[in-house]
Every structure is written in C-alpha cells, then in structure tokens.
Coordinates of N, CA and C in Angstrom, one line a residue:
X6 N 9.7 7.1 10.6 CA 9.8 7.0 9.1 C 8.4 7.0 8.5
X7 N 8.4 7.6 7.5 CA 6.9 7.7 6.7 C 7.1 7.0 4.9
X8 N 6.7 6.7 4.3 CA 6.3 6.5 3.2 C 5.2 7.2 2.4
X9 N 5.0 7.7 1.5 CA 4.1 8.4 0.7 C 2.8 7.2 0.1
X10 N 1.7 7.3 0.1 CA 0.6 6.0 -0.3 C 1.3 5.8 -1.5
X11 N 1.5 6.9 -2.6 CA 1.4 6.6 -3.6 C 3.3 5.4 -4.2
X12 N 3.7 5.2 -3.3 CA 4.7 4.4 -3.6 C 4.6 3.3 -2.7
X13 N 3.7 2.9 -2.5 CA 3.1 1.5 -1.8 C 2.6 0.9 -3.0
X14 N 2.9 -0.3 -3.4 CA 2.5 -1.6 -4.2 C 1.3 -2.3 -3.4
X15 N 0.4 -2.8 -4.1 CA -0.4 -3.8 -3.1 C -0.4 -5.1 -4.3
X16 N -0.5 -6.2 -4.0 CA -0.6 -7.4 -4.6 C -1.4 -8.5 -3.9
X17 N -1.5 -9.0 -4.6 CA -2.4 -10.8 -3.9 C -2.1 -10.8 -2.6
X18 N -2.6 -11.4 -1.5 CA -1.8 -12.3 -0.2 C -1.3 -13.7 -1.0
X19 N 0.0 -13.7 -0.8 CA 0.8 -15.1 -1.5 C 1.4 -14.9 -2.7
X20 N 1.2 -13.7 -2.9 CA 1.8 -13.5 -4.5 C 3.0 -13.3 -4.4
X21 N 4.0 -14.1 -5.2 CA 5.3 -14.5 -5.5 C 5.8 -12.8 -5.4
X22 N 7.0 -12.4 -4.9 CA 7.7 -11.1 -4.9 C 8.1 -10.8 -6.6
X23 N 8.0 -9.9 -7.1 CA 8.1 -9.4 -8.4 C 8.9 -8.0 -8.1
X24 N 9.4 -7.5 -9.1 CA 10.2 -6.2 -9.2 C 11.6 -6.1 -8.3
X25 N 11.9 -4.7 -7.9 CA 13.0 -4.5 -7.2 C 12.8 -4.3 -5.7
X26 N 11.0 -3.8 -5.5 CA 11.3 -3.6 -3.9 C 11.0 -4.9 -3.2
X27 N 12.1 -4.3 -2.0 CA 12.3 -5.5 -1.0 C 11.7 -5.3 0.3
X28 N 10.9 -4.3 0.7 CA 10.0 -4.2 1.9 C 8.7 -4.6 1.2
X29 N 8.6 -6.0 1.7 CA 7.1 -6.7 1.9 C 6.8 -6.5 3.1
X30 N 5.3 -6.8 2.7 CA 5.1 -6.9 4.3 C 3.2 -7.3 4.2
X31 N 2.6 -8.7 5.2 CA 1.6 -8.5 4.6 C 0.8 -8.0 5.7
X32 N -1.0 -7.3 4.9 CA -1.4 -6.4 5.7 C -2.6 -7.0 5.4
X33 N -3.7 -6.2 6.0 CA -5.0 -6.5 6.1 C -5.7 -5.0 5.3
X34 N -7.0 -5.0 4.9 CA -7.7 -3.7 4.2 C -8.0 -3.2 5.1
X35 N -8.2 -2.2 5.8 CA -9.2 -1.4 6.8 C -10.1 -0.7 6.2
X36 N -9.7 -0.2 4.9 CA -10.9 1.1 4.9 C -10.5 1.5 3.1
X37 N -11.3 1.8 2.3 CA -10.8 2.1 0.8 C -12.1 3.4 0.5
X38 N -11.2 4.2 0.2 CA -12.2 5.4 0.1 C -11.6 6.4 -1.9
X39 N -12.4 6.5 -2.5 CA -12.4 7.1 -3.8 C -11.8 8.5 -3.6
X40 N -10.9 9.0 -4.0 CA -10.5 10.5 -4.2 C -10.1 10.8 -6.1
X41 N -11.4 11.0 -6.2 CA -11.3 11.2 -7.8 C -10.7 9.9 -8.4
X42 N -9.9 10.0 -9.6 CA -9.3 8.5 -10.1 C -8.7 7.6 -9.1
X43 N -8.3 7.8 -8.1 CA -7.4 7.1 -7.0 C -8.2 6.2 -6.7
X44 N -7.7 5.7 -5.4 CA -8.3 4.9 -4.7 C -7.4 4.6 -3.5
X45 N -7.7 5.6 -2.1 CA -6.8 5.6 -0.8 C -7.4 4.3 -0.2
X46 N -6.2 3.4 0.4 CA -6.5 1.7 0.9 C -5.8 1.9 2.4
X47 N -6.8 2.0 3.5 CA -6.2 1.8 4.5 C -5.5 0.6 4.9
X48 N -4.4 0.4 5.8 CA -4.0 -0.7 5.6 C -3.5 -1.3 7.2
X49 N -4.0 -2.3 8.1 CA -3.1 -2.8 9.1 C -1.7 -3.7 8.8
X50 N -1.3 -3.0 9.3 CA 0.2 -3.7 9.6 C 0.6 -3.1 11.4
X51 N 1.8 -3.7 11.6 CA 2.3 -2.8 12.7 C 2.4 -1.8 13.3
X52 N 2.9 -0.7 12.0 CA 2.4 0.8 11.3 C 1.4 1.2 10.6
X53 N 0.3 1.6 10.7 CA -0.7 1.9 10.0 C 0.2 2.5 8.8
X54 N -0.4 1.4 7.4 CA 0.0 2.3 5.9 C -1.2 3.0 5.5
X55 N -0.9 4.1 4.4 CA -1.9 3.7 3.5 C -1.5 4.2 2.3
X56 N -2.0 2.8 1.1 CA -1.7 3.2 -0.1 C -2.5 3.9 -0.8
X57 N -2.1 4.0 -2.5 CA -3.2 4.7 -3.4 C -2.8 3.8 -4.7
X58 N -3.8 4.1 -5.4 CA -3.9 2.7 -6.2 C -5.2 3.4 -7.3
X59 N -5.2 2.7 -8.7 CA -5.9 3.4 -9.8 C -7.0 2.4 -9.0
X60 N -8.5 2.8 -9.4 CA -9.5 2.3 -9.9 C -9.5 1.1 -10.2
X61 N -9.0 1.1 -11.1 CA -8.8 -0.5 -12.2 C -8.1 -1.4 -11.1
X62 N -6.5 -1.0 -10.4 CA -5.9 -1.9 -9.8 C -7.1 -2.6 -8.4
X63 N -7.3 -1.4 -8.1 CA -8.2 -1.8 -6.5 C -9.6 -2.9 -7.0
X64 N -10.5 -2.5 -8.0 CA -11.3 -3.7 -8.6 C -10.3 -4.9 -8.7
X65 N -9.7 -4.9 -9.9 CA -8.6 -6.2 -9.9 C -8.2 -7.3 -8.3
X66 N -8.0 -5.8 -7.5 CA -7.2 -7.0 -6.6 C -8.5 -7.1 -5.4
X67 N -9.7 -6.7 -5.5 CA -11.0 -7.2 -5.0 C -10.7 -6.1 -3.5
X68 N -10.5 -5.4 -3.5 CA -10.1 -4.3 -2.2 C -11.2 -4.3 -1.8
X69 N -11.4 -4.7 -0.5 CA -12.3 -4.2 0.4 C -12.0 -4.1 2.0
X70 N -12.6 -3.6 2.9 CA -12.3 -4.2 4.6 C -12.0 -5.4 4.7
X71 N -11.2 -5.8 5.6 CA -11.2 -7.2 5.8 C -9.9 -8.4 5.3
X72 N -9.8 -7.7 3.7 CA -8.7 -8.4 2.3 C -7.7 -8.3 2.7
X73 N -7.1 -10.0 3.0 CA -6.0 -9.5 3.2 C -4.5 -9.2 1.8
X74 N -4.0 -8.5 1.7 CA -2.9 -7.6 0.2 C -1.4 -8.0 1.1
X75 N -0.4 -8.5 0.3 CA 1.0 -7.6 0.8 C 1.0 -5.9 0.1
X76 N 1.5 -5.1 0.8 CA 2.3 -4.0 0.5 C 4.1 -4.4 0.1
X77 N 4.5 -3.3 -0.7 CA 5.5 -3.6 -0.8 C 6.3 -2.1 -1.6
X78 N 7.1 -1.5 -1.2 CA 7.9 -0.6 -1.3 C 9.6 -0.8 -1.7
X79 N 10.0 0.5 -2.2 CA 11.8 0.6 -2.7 C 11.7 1.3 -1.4
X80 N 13.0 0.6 -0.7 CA 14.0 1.6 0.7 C 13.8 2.7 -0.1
X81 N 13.9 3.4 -1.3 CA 14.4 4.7 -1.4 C 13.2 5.1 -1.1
X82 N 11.7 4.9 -1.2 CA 10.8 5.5 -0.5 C 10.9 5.8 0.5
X83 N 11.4 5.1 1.4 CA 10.9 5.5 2.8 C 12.1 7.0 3.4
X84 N 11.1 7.3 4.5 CA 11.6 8.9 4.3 C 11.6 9.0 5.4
X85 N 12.3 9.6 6.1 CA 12.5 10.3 8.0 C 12.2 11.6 8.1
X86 N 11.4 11.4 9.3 CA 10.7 12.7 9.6 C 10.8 12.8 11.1
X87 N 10.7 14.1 11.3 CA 11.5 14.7 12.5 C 9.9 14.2 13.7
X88 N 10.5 13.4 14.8 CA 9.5 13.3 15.6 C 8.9 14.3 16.4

C-alpha cells in the first residue's frame, strides 16, 4: 500500500487528533528538502512516509532531522499497488 506525500497531515508530537482522518501514526523527521513552494519531509515510521507540506506549515511546525511530528491520513488515501 502507498499513500501520495501530498495527503499526509503532519502535526505536533502530542497534538490532540483533529479532523476526519483516523491513521495516526507518530514518526520522526529524516530529511526535509524544498521543491519550489513545497516542502518534501522524510519521515521514520515502520514504513518509510513521505509528506509535503507548504513552506509556511514546515517553519510553523519547526521541521527538521530528528523532530519528532504525528502523520496522519483518510483510509481513502491509501492506495494498493501491485507488488
């Protein structure tokens, strides 16, 4: 199963669940690299994620190596792919 970055949420570590998705999950930063306005956030978990996130959000939530963020996604994101 894959997920696309760009429907990966990132939030505080400890931050109260908000909205409708129900896959949390919390992760560590690995790596945050600029692609134009974006901002791609490597991420440890079990499954290597990785999100994307404005500019503005990644300053706000202090992104760097190291930070630890929950991720958090809609089931309807997630997507199967032929192994």
């Amino acid at each position: 199963a894959t997920v696309f970055p760009w429907e990966i949420a990132l939030a505080p570590a400890g931050a109260p669940a908000t909205g409708s998705a129900v896959n949390r999950l919390p992760v560590r930063v690995t790596s945050v690299t600029a692609l134009g306005p974006r901002i791609r956030v490597g991420l440890e978990a079990p499954q290597p994620l990785v999100a994307e996130v404005t500019a503005g959000a990644a300053r706000d939530l202090g992104l760097a190596p190291g930070v630890a963020v929950v991720a958090s996604w809609k089931a309807t994101a997630t997507r199967i792919v032929a192994a």
